[in-house]
């Protein structure tokens, strides 16, 4: 007895989905036992299925009717169950309940899980601030900072509130707000935003927007309010439930009145139960999700593929999505015959090897990646905040940095070099100049590089009638440069998170269905607002992934055209399933009215229809797009 009690307690402790699976397995075994009379029980084994699968359906139908007068498919199922039990057709009752619960379980498995992006975004909110007063420096809670307070921010710290730099120079990582791949140098008079990271150099700032007015708090409110009201999957059976119930009851009542045979009326109720109809949508969706998983997509929202099939425009973030999101040395230009490009690169990397500046680190990293490159020794290293570095390499005193550093050392940039550098700057790249004392040697170009498969992916999307669009926080020059390479004509640059949100909303108001694909925290509001949000799961932030409906786990964006084609294939399958299910229902009802079907045979016909629906959905699982 204790063992049975322990088993019952174990079942009660199981989570809802696990418990449903256990009940379905037990019910399936019981129905087989009932069909083939396998167990010598004092009652029909089908009663196990009626209790485990049927009772929850009837309770939900009763609660819905009483509390909200909500008529769903489970109302008709409950009527059919009760009618079958009354006339002694226990197997028919158990079989219908079993099939309906399978459909319910599949729908549960496709329902979205609670997203935790907001909580993670809140964790990014700076907790403390260094306030400077007459009494000295004091660390206080960030929310206690008042407007016009004087603050100090050290390297590596998150800026606590919005403000203006009043002393010092630094480099700030603004990816959290703008998504820019390159850090931005800041000096006296420049604005800085809360939530961004001070990467280099201590500075003092005057607070301008604090508390709920700060940038990071506005970001949180954007994500919280950007619920686009995406329609969840509502099964066709539930959508038409009222009409199905009225039609079934009317047909059953008329048949009973005309023929005087209650078994025909009960058979009508049984065959009218939308078993295959209930399975039509979730089985295809589950197969679509399985296919998407094989191609590197994690579908986090059950109806995401359904919404994706209607999308006619996709907005791309630039950094980390179409591009790799990391600054790399993309060009080296020498203007001295005594210092060829390879040597110029070696000098710059050697001089920057002790630098903490992100661009200096990028030069060293890129140099070391090339086979055979070994850093030379550097002596007399000196870091000049906001300008660059100086160091002695191979007996040469080098100046490596921006134009201000060269001017300070009286090194003149030739007109030809200036023109070449300006061309790269217009494309959104960063130029690092190199001089030996007063002699100009050349420059290095750092930029974010486009993924090799981006252009091909865009072409395949366009072939499907989808319009690509670039929605980025980067400057217009950088955005247009990447857009030209990728083949995108619609570009919106210099976008803050609220700007991306507004653009998404603008296109939606025009009646367009839009998807957004991005990777950064700054993309989270837009990902949530879009009809479908797709996050780069490999390089993307957890917050972006949590705000999205679909995550691209391995960042292989070349698979995006397949995902679009898959969503359309899935919807075609759902429509075919629905057409078949409705046709089967009408034929079965006609046979039930004429007395050809009895409740048990009617239930088996429905079972066969459900199996065919599942088999048809299975083809979605192995679907391969011709675009791959």
Coordinates of C-alpha atoms in Angstrom, one line a residue:
X1 CA 0.0 0.0 0.0
X2 CA 2.8 2.4 0.9
X3 CA 4.4 1.8 -2.6
X4 CA 1.1 2.8 -4.3
X5 CA 0.9 5.9 -2.1
X6 CA 4.5 6.8 -3.0
X7 CA 3.7 6.4 -6.7
X8 CA 0.7 8.7 -6.4
X9 CA 2.7 11.4 -4.6
X10 CA 5.3 11.1 -7.3
X11 CA 2.7 11.7 -10.0
X12 CA 1.3 14.8 -8.2
X13 CA 4.8 16.2 -7.8
X14 CA 5.5 16.0 -11.5
X15 CA 5.4 19.2 -13.6
X16 CA 2.2 19.8 -15.7
X17 CA 3.7 18.6 -19.0
X18 CA 5.4 15.6 -17.5
X19 CA 2.3 14.6 -15.7
X20 CA 0.3 14.9 -18.9
X21 CA 2.7 12.7 -20.7
X22 CA 2.5 10.0 -18.0
X23 CA -1.3 10.2 -18.1
X24 CA -1.3 9.8 -21.8
X25 CA 0.9 6.8 -21.7
X26 CA -1.2 5.1 -19.1
X27 CA -4.4 6.0 -21.0
X28 CA -3.0 4.6 -24.3
X29 CA -2.1 1.3 -22.6
X30 CA -5.6 1.2 -21.0
X31 CA -7.3 1.7 -24.4
X32 CA -5.3 -1.1 -26.0
X33 CA -6.3 -3.3 -23.1
X34 CA -9.9 -2.3 -23.6
X35 CA -9.8 -3.0 -27.3
X36 CA -8.2 -6.4 -27.0
X37 CA -9.7 -7.3 -23.6
X38 CA -6.2 -7.8 -22.2
X39 CA -6.9 -7.1 -18.5
X40 CA -9.4 -9.1 -16.3
X41 CA -10.8 -6.0 -14.7
X42 CA -14.3 -5.6 -13.1
X43 CA -14.8 -2.5 -15.4
X44 CA -13.8 -1.5 -18.9
X45 CA -10.1 -0.4 -19.0
X46 CA -11.2 2.5 -21.2
X47 CA -12.4 4.2 -18.0
X48 CA -8.8 4.9 -17.1
X49 CA -8.5 7.1 -20.2
X50 CA -11.9 8.7 -19.5
X51 CA -10.8 9.7 -16.0
X52 CA -7.2 10.7 -16.8
X53 CA -7.9 12.4 -20.2
X54 CA -11.6 13.1 -20.2
X55 CA -12.2 14.6 -16.8
X56 CA -9.7 17.5 -17.3
X57 CA -11.4 18.3 -20.6
X58 CA -14.8 18.3 -19.1
X59 CA -13.7 20.4 -16.1
X60 CA -12.0 23.0 -18.4
X61 CA -15.1 23.1 -20.6
X62 CA -17.4 23.6 -17.5
X63 CA -15.2 26.4 -16.0
X64 CA -15.0 28.2 -19.3
X65 CA -18.8 28.1 -19.8
X66 CA -19.7 29.1 -16.3
X67 CA -17.1 31.9 -15.8
X68 CA -16.9 33.4 -19.3
X69 CA -19.4 31.6 -21.4
X70 CA -16.4 30.6 -23.5
X71 CA -17.4 27.9 -26.0
X72 CA -14.4 26.0 -27.2
X73 CA -13.9 22.6 -28.9
X74 CA -13.7 20.9 -25.5
X75 CA -17.5 21.7 -25.0
X76 CA -18.4 19.4 -27.9
X77 CA -15.9 16.8 -26.7
X78 CA -17.4 16.8 -23.2
X79 CA -20.9 16.4 -24.7
X80 CA -19.7 13.5 -26.8
X81 CA -17.9 11.9 -23.9
X82 CA -21.0 12.0 -21.6
X83 CA -23.3 10.8 -24.4
X84 CA -21.0 7.9 -25.2
X85 CA -20.7 6.9 -21.5
X86 CA -24.5 7.1 -21.1
X87 CA -25.2 4.6 -23.9
X88 CA -22.3 2.3 -22.7
X89 CA -19.7 3.1 -25.5
X90 CA -16.8 3.5 -23.0
X91 CA -14.1 2.8 -25.6
X92 CA -15.4 5.5 -27.9
X93 CA -15.4 8.0 -25.0
X94 CA -11.9 7.1 -23.9
X95 CA -10.5 7.2 -27.4
X96 CA -11.9 10.6 -28.2
X97 CA -10.5 12.0 -24.9
X98 CA -7.1 10.4 -25.5
X99 CA -6.8 12.0 -29.0
X100 CA -7.9 15.4 -27.8
X101 CA -5.4 15.4 -25.0
X102 CA -2.6 14.5 -27.4
X103 CA -3.5 17.6 -29.4
X104 CA -3.6 19.7 -26.2
X105 CA -0.2 18.4 -25.2
X106 CA 1.3 19.3 -28.6
X107 CA -0.1 22.8 -28.2
X108 CA 1.4 23.2 -24.8
X109 CA 4.8 22.2 -26.1
X110 CA 4.6 24.9 -28.7
X111 CA 3.6 27.7 -26.2
X112 CA 6.2 30.3 -25.4
X113 CA 8.2 30.0 -22.3
X114 CA 8.4 33.0 -20.0
X115 CA 11.2 35.3 -21.1
X116 CA 13.7 36.6 -18.7
X117 CA 15.3 39.4 -20.8
X118 CA 13.8 42.2 -18.7
X119 CA 15.4 40.8 -15.5
X120 CA 18.8 40.5 -17.2
X121 CA 18.5 44.0 -18.6
X122 CA 17.7 45.3 -15.1
X123 CA 20.9 43.6 -13.9
X124 CA 22.9 45.8 -16.3
X125 CA 21.7 48.9 -14.4
X126 CA 24.7 50.4 -12.6
X127 CA 24.4 49.8 -8.9
X128 CA 26.9 52.4 -7.6
X129 CA 28.4 55.7 -8.5
X130 CA 31.5 57.6 -7.3
X131 CA 30.4 61.1 -6.2
X132 CA 32.9 63.9 -5.7
X133 CA 32.1 66.4 -3.1
X134 CA 33.9 68.8 -0.8
X135 CA 34.3 65.9 1.6
X136 CA 36.1 63.9 -1.0
X137 CA 35.0 60.9 -3.1
X138 CA 32.1 58.7 -1.9
X139 CA 30.5 55.6 -3.4
X140 CA 26.7 55.7 -3.2
X141 CA 23.8 53.8 -4.8
X142 CA 23.4 54.9 -8.4
X143 CA 19.7 55.7 -7.9
X144 CA 20.7 58.3 -5.3
X145 CA 22.7 60.4 -7.7
X146 CA 21.1 63.8 -8.2
X147 CA 21.2 66.1 -11.2
X148 CA 24.4 68.2 -11.6
X149 CA 26.3 65.9 -9.2
X150 CA 30.0 65.6 -10.1
X151 CA 31.1 61.9 -10.6
X152 CA 34.3 60.1 -11.3
X153 CA 34.3 56.9 -13.5
X154 CA 37.3 54.6 -13.6
X155 CA 38.4 52.3 -16.4
X156 CA 36.3 49.2 -16.7
X157 CA 33.3 50.7 -14.8
X158 CA 29.8 51.2 -16.1
X159 CA 28.7 54.8 -16.4
X160 CA 26.0 55.2 -13.7
X161 CA 23.9 58.1 -15.1
X162 CA 23.8 60.2 -18.2
X163 CA 26.1 63.2 -18.2
X164 CA 28.8 65.4 -19.8
X165 CA 32.5 64.9 -19.3
X166 CA 34.2 67.8 -17.6
X167 CA 37.6 66.4 -17.1
X168 CA 39.7 63.7 -18.8
X169 CA 39.5 61.7 -22.0
X170 CA 38.5 58.1 -22.6
X171 CA 37.1 55.5 -24.9
X172 CA 33.5 54.3 -24.3
X173 CA 31.9 51.1 -25.5
X174 CA 28.4 52.2 -26.4
X175 CA 27.2 48.8 -27.8
X176 CA 24.5 48.5 -25.1
X177 CA 22.7 51.5 -26.6
X178 CA 23.8 51.9 -30.3
X179 CA 25.3 48.6 -31.2
X180 CA 28.4 50.3 -32.6
X181 CA 31.2 47.8 -33.1
X182 CA 34.0 50.3 -32.5
X183 CA 34.5 52.1 -29.2
X184 CA 34.0 55.9 -29.3
X185 CA 36.6 58.3 -28.0
X186 CA 35.2 60.9 -25.6
X187 CA 36.7 64.1 -24.2
X188 CA 35.6 67.2 -22.3
X189 CA 32.2 68.4 -23.4
X190 CA 31.1 65.0 -24.8
X191 CA 28.0 63.3 -23.6
X192 CA 28.1 59.9 -22.0
X193 CA 25.2 57.5 -21.3
X194 CA 24.3 55.3 -18.4
X195 CA 24.9 51.6 -19.0
X196 CA 27.8 52.2 -21.4
X197 CA 31.2 51.0 -20.4
X198 CA 34.3 53.2 -19.8
X199 CA 37.0 51.1 -21.4
X200 CA 40.0 53.4 -21.1
X201 CA 41.0 56.3 -18.9
X202 CA 39.4 57.8 -15.8
X203 CA 37.3 60.9 -16.2
X204 CA 35.0 63.2 -14.3
X205 CA 31.4 64.0 -15.5
X206 CA 28.5 66.2 -14.5
X207 CA 25.2 64.3 -14.2
X208 CA 22.4 65.5 -16.5
X209 CA 19.8 62.8 -16.5
X210 CA 19.4 60.6 -13.4
X211 CA 17.1 57.9 -12.1
X212 CA 14.1 57.0 -14.3
X213 CA 15.3 59.6 -16.9
X214 CA 18.7 57.8 -17.6
X215 CA 19.3 56.0 -20.9
X216 CA 19.4 52.5 -19.3
X217 CA 16.1 53.0 -17.6
X218 CA 14.5 54.3 -20.8
X219 CA 15.8 51.1 -22.5
X220 CA 14.1 49.0 -19.8
X221 CA 10.8 50.8 -20.2
X222 CA 11.1 50.3 -24.0
X223 CA 11.4 46.6 -23.7
X224 CA 8.6 46.4 -21.1
X225 CA 6.3 48.4 -23.3
X226 CA 7.2 46.9 -26.7
X227 CA 4.7 44.1 -26.6
X228 CA 3.5 44.1 -30.2
X229 CA 0.4 42.1 -29.3
X230 CA 1.6 39.1 -31.4
X231 CA -1.3 36.8 -32.0
X232 CA -0.8 33.4 -30.4
X233 CA -1.9 30.2 -32.1
X234 CA -5.6 29.7 -31.8
X235 CA -6.6 26.3 -33.1
X236 CA -9.2 26.4 -35.9
X237 CA -11.3 24.1 -33.8
X238 CA -11.5 26.6 -31.0
X239 CA -12.1 29.5 -33.5
X240 CA -15.1 27.8 -34.9
X241 CA -16.1 26.0 -31.7
X242 CA -19.5 27.7 -31.3
X243 CA -20.6 26.8 -34.8
X244 CA -19.2 23.3 -34.5
X245 CA -21.1 22.8 -31.2
X246 CA -24.4 24.2 -32.7
X247 CA -24.0 22.1 -35.9
X248 CA -23.2 18.9 -34.0
X249 CA -26.1 19.3 -31.5
X250 CA -28.5 20.2 -34.2
X251 CA -27.5 17.3 -36.5
X252 CA -27.6 14.9 -33.5
X253 CA -31.1 16.1 -32.3
X254 CA -32.6 16.0 -35.8
X255 CA -31.2 12.6 -36.5
X256 CA -32.6 11.3 -33.2
X257 CA -36.0 12.8 -33.9
X258 CA -36.2 11.5 -37.4
X259 CA -34.8 8.0 -36.9
X260 CA -35.5 7.5 -33.2
X261 CA -32.1 5.9 -32.8
X262 CA -30.0 7.6 -30.1
X263 CA -26.9 5.6 -31.1
X264 CA -26.8 7.5 -34.4
X265 CA -27.1 10.8 -32.5
X266 CA -24.2 9.8 -30.2
X267 CA -22.1 8.7 -33.3
X268 CA -22.7 12.1 -34.8
X269 CA -21.4 13.8 -31.7
X270 CA -18.3 11.5 -31.6
X271 CA -17.4 12.0 -35.3
X272 CA -18.1 15.7 -35.0
X273 CA -15.3 15.9 -32.4
X274 CA -12.5 17.8 -34.1
X275 CA -9.7 15.4 -33.2
X276 CA -7.8 15.7 -36.5
X277 CA -8.7 19.4 -36.6
X278 CA -7.1 19.9 -33.2
X279 CA -3.9 18.1 -34.3
X280 CA -3.7 19.9 -37.7
X281 CA -1.8 23.0 -36.5
X282 CA 0.4 21.8 -33.6
X283 CA 1.8 18.8 -35.3
X284 CA 2.9 20.8 -38.3
X285 CA 4.4 23.5 -36.0
X286 CA 6.3 20.9 -34.0
X287 CA 7.7 19.4 -37.2
X288 CA 8.6 22.9 -38.4
X289 CA 10.4 23.6 -35.1
X290 CA 12.3 20.3 -35.4
X291 CA 13.4 21.2 -38.9
X292 CA 14.5 24.7 -37.8
X293 CA 16.5 23.2 -35.0
X294 CA 18.4 21.0 -37.5
X295 CA 19.4 24.2 -39.3
X296 CA 20.6 26.0 -36.2
X297 CA 17.5 27.9 -35.2
X298 CA 16.0 27.7 -31.7
X299 CA 12.3 28.6 -32.0
X300 CA 11.4 30.0 -28.6
X301 CA 7.8 31.0 -29.5
X302 CA 5.3 28.4 -30.7
X303 CA 3.7 30.6 -33.3
X304 CA 6.8 32.3 -34.5
X305 CA 7.0 30.3 -37.7
X306 CA 3.3 31.0 -38.4
X307 CA 4.0 34.8 -38.1
X308 CA 7.2 34.5 -40.1
X309 CA 5.4 33.0 -43.1
X310 CA 3.5 36.4 -43.4
X311 CA 6.7 38.5 -43.2
X312 CA 7.4 40.7 -46.3
X313 CA 10.2 42.8 -44.8
X314 CA 13.3 41.9 -42.7
X315 CA 15.2 44.6 -40.8
X316 CA 18.8 43.7 -40.1
X317 CA 21.1 45.2 -37.5
X318 CA 24.6 45.7 -38.9
X319 CA 27.1 45.0 -36.2
X320 CA 27.4 41.4 -35.3
X321 CA 24.6 40.4 -37.7
X322 CA 25.6 41.2 -41.3
X323 CA 29.2 41.9 -39.9
X324 CA 31.4 40.1 -37.4
X325 CA 31.1 42.9 -34.9
X326 CA 34.9 43.1 -34.2
X327 CA 37.3 45.8 -35.5
X328 CA 39.9 44.3 -37.8
X329 CA 42.8 45.7 -39.8
X330 CA 41.4 45.9 -43.3
X331 CA 43.9 48.0 -45.0
X332 CA 47.6 49.2 -44.6
X333 CA 48.8 52.2 -46.6
X334 CA 52.5 53.2 -46.6
X335 CA 53.7 56.5 -48.0
X336 CA 57.4 56.0 -47.3
X337 CA 59.7 54.0 -49.6
X338 CA 61.9 53.2 -46.6
X339 CA 58.9 51.6 -44.8
X340 CA 56.9 49.2 -46.8
X341 CA 53.4 48.1 -45.7
X342 CA 54.5 44.9 -44.0
X343 CA 57.1 46.7 -42.0
X344 CA 54.6 49.5 -41.1
X345 CA 52.2 46.9 -39.8
X346 CA 54.9 45.3 -37.7
X347 CA 55.9 48.6 -36.2
X348 CA 52.4 49.6 -35.3
X349 CA 51.6 46.2 -33.7
X350 CA 54.8 46.2 -31.7
X351 CA 54.2 49.8 -30.4
X352 CA 50.6 48.9 -29.5
X353 CA 51.3 45.7 -27.6
X354 CA 51.2 47.4 -24.2
X355 CA 48.1 49.5 -25.0
X356 CA 44.8 49.0 -23.2
X357 CA 42.9 50.9 -25.9
X358 CA 40.4 48.7 -27.8
X359 CA 41.8 49.7 -31.2
X360 CA 45.4 49.1 -30.1
X361 CA 44.4 45.7 -28.9
X362 CA 42.6 45.0 -32.2
X363 CA 45.8 45.9 -34.2
X364 CA 47.9 43.5 -32.1
X365 CA 45.3 40.7 -32.3
X366 CA 45.0 41.0 -36.1
X367 CA 48.8 41.1 -36.5
X368 CA 49.4 38.0 -34.4
X369 CA 46.7 36.0 -36.3
X370 CA 48.7 36.2 -39.5
X371 CA 51.1 33.2 -39.8
X372 CA 54.7 34.0 -39.1
X373 CA 54.1 37.3 -37.5
X374 CA 56.1 37.8 -34.2
X375 CA 55.9 41.0 -32.2
X376 CA 59.1 43.0 -31.9
X377 CA 60.3 44.5 -28.6
X378 CA 59.0 47.9 -27.8
X379 CA 60.7 50.3 -25.4
X380 CA 59.7 53.7 -23.8
X381 CA 56.0 52.9 -24.3
X382 CA 53.9 56.0 -23.4
X383 CA 50.1 56.2 -23.6
X384 CA 48.6 59.6 -24.5
X385 CA 44.9 59.7 -23.6
X386 CA 42.7 60.7 -26.5
X387 CA 45.6 60.7 -28.9
X388 CA 47.5 57.4 -29.2
X389 CA 50.8 55.9 -28.1
X390 CA 54.5 56.5 -28.6
X391 CA 57.2 53.8 -28.3
X392 CA 60.6 52.9 -29.7
X393 CA 60.7 49.9 -32.0
X394 CA 63.9 48.7 -33.7
X395 CA 65.6 52.0 -32.8
X396 CA 62.8 54.1 -34.3
X397 CA 60.7 56.5 -32.2
X398 CA 57.2 55.9 -33.4
X399 CA 54.0 57.9 -32.9
X400 CA 50.8 55.9 -33.5
X401 CA 47.4 57.4 -33.1
X402 CA 45.1 60.1 -34.4
X403 CA 45.8 63.3 -36.3
X404 CA 46.1 65.3 -33.0
X405 CA 49.1 63.1 -32.0
X406 CA 50.8 63.7 -35.3
X407 CA 50.2 67.5 -35.0
X408 CA 51.7 67.5 -31.5
X409 CA 54.8 65.9 -32.9
X410 CA 54.9 68.2 -35.9
X411 CA 54.4 65.3 -38.4
X412 CA 52.6 66.5 -41.5
X413 CA 50.2 64.2 -43.3
X414 CA 50.6 64.4 -47.1
X415 CA 47.6 65.6 -49.2
X416 CA 47.4 62.2 -51.0
X417 CA 47.4 60.3 -47.7
X418 CA 44.7 62.7 -46.3
X419 CA 42.5 62.0 -49.3
X420 CA 42.9 58.3 -49.1
X421 CA 42.2 58.4 -45.3
X422 CA 39.1 60.5 -45.8
X423 CA 37.8 57.9 -48.3
X424 CA 38.1 55.2 -45.6
X425 CA 36.6 57.4 -43.0
X426 CA 33.5 58.1 -45.2
X427 CA 33.0 54.3 -45.4
X428 CA 32.8 54.2 -41.6
X429 CA 36.3 52.9 -40.9
X430 CA 38.8 54.2 -38.3
X431 CA 42.2 55.4 -39.4
X432 CA 45.3 55.0 -37.2
X433 CA 48.2 57.1 -38.4
X434 CA 51.9 56.1 -38.0
X435 CA 54.9 58.5 -37.9
X436 CA 58.6 58.2 -37.1
X437 CA 59.2 61.3 -35.0
X438 CA 58.3 64.1 -37.6
X439 CA 58.2 61.9 -40.7
X440 CA 54.8 60.5 -41.7
X441 CA 55.0 56.8 -42.7
X442 CA 51.4 55.8 -43.4
X443 CA 48.2 54.6 -41.7
X444 CA 46.3 51.4 -40.8
X445 CA 42.5 51.1 -41.4
X446 CA 40.3 49.3 -38.9
X447 CA 36.7 48.4 -39.7
X448 CA 34.0 45.9 -39.0
X449 CA 34.0 43.3 -41.8
X450 CA 31.0 41.8 -43.4
X451 CA 30.3 38.1 -43.1
X452 CA 31.1 36.3 -46.3
X453 CA 27.6 34.8 -46.7
X454 CA 25.7 38.1 -46.1
X455 CA 25.3 39.2 -49.7
X456 CA 24.2 35.8 -50.9
X457 CA 21.7 35.5 -48.1
X458 CA 20.2 38.8 -49.0
X459 CA 19.8 37.8 -52.6
X460 CA 17.9 34.6 -51.7
X461 CA 15.6 36.5 -49.4
X462 CA 14.8 39.0 -52.2
X463 CA 14.1 36.0 -54.5
X464 CA 11.3 35.0 -52.0
X465 CA 9.8 38.5 -52.3
X466 CA 11.2 39.7 -48.9
X467 CA 12.5 43.2 -48.7
X468 CA 15.7 43.6 -46.7
X469 CA 16.4 46.7 -44.7
X470 CA 19.3 47.9 -42.6
X471 CA 18.4 49.4 -39.1
X472 CA 21.6 50.3 -37.3
X473 CA 23.1 52.5 -34.6
X474 CA 26.2 53.0 -36.7
X475 CA 26.9 56.3 -38.5
X476 CA 25.5 56.8 -42.0
X477 CA 28.8 56.3 -43.7
X478 CA 29.5 52.9 -42.1
X479 CA 25.9 51.8 -42.7
X480 CA 25.8 52.7 -46.4
X481 CA 29.2 51.0 -47.0
X482 CA 27.9 47.7 -45.6
X483 CA 24.5 48.1 -47.3
X484 CA 26.2 48.5 -50.7
X485 CA 28.2 45.4 -50.2
X486 CA 25.2 43.4 -49.0
X487 CA 22.9 44.7 -51.7
X488 CA 20.4 46.5 -49.4
X489 CA 18.8 49.7 -50.6
X490 CA 16.7 50.7 -47.6
X491 CA 19.0 52.0 -44.8
X492 CA 18.2 53.8 -41.5
X493 CA 21.4 54.8 -39.6
X494 CA 22.2 56.5 -36.4
X495 CA 19.4 54.7 -34.6
X496 CA 19.1 54.6 -30.9
X497 CA 16.9 51.8 -29.4
X498 CA 13.8 54.0 -29.5
X499 CA 14.5 54.9 -33.1
X500 CA 14.6 51.2 -34.1
X501 CA 11.3 50.7 -32.2
X502 CA 9.7 53.7 -34.1
X503 CA 10.8 52.4 -37.5
X504 CA 9.4 49.0 -36.8
X505 CA 6.2 50.5 -35.7
X506 CA 6.0 52.8 -38.7
X507 CA 6.3 49.9 -41.2
X508 CA 3.7 47.9 -39.2
X509 CA 1.2 50.8 -39.4
X510 CA 1.7 50.7 -43.2
X511 CA 0.3 47.2 -43.1
X512 CA 3.7 45.5 -43.5
X513 CA 4.6 42.4 -41.6
X514 CA 8.2 42.9 -40.4
X515 CA 10.9 40.7 -38.9
X516 CA 13.9 42.0 -37.0
X517 CA 17.3 40.2 -36.7
X518 CA 19.9 41.6 -34.4
X519 CA 22.4 40.7 -31.7
X520 CA 22.8 43.4 -29.2
X521 CA 21.1 44.6 -26.0
X522 CA 20.2 47.7 -28.0
X523 CA 18.2 45.5 -30.4
X524 CA 16.0 44.0 -27.6
X525 CA 13.1 46.5 -27.9
X526 CA 12.9 46.2 -31.7
X527 CA 13.2 42.4 -31.5
X528 CA 10.2 42.4 -29.2
X529 CA 8.2 44.9 -31.2
X530 CA 8.7 43.2 -34.6
X531 CA 6.2 40.6 -35.8
X532 CA 9.1 38.1 -35.5
X533 CA 12.3 38.7 -33.6
X534 CA 15.4 36.7 -34.6
X535 CA 18.5 37.0 -32.4
X536 CA 22.1 36.0 -33.2
X537 CA 22.5 33.4 -30.4
X538 CA 26.2 32.9 -30.7
X539 CA 27.6 36.4 -30.6
X540 CA 24.4 38.0 -29.3
X541 CA 23.6 39.1 -25.8
X542 CA 21.4 37.0 -23.6
X543 CA 18.9 39.9 -23.4
X544 CA 18.6 40.0 -27.2
X545 CA 18.0 36.2 -27.3
X546 CA 15.4 36.4 -24.5
X547 CA 13.5 39.2 -26.3
X548 CA 13.4 37.3 -29.6
X549 CA 11.1 34.6 -30.8
X550 CA 13.8 32.7 -32.6
X551 CA 17.5 32.4 -31.9
X552 CA 20.1 31.6 -34.5
X553 CA 22.4 29.4 -32.4
X554 CA 25.5 29.2 -34.6
X555 CA 25.2 32.6 -36.2
X556 CA 25.0 31.1 -39.7
X557 CA 22.8 33.7 -41.3
X558 CA 23.0 31.9 -44.6
X559 CA 20.3 29.6 -43.2
X560 CA 17.8 32.5 -43.0
X561 CA 16.3 32.0 -46.5
X562 CA 15.7 28.3 -45.5
X563 CA 13.8 29.4 -42.4
X564 CA 11.6 31.7 -44.5
X565 CA 10.9 28.9 -47.0
X566 CA 10.2 26.5 -44.1
X567 CA 7.7 28.8 -42.5
X568 CA 5.7 28.9 -45.8
X569 CA 5.9 25.2 -46.2
X570 CA 4.7 24.7 -42.7
X571 CA 1.7 27.0 -43.3
X572 CA 0.8 25.1 -46.5
X573 CA 0.9 21.9 -44.6
X574 CA -1.4 23.3 -41.9
X575 CA -3.9 24.5 -44.5
X576 CA -3.8 21.0 -46.1
X577 CA -4.3 19.4 -42.7
X578 CA -7.3 21.6 -42.0
X579 CA -8.9 20.9 -45.4
X580 CA -8.5 17.2 -45.0
X581 CA -9.8 17.3 -41.4
X582 CA -12.9 19.2 -42.3
X583 CA -13.6 17.0 -45.3
X584 CA -13.2 13.9 -43.2
X585 CA -15.6 15.3 -40.5
X586 CA -18.4 16.0 -43.0
X587 CA -18.1 12.6 -44.7
X588 CA -18.1 10.9 -41.3
X589 CA -21.1 12.9 -40.2
X590 CA -23.0 11.9 -43.3
X591 CA -22.2 8.2 -42.7
X592 CA -23.2 8.5 -39.0
X593 CA -26.6 10.0 -40.0
X594 CA -27.3 7.1 -42.4
X595 CA -26.3 4.6 -39.6
X596 CA -23.3 3.2 -41.4
X597 CA -21.0 4.2 -38.6
X598 CA -21.4 3.4 -34.9
X599 CA -19.6 5.3 -32.1
X600 CA -16.7 2.9 -31.9
X601 CA -16.1 2.8 -35.7
X602 CA -16.6 6.6 -35.8
X603 CA -13.9 7.0 -33.1
X604 CA -11.6 4.7 -35.1
X605 CA -12.2 6.7 -38.3
X606 CA -11.2 9.8 -36.4
X607 CA -8.2 8.1 -35.1
X608 CA -7.1 7.2 -38.6
X609 CA -7.7 10.8 -39.7
X610 CA -5.5 12.0 -36.8
X611 CA -2.7 9.6 -37.9
X612 CA -2.9 10.8 -41.5
X613 CA -2.6 14.4 -40.3
X614 CA 0.5 13.5 -38.2
X615 CA 2.1 11.7 -41.1
X616 CA 1.5 14.7 -43.4
X617 CA 3.1 17.0 -40.9
X618 CA 6.1 14.7 -40.7
X619 CA 7.1 15.8 -44.2
X620 CA 7.7 19.2 -42.8
X621 CA 10.4 17.8 -40.5
X622 CA 12.5 16.6 -43.5
X623 CA 11.7 19.6 -45.7
X624 CA 14.8 20.9 -47.6
X625 CA 14.6 24.3 -49.3
X626 CA 15.8 24.5 -52.9
X627 CA 17.5 27.7 -51.8
X628 CA 20.2 25.8 -49.8

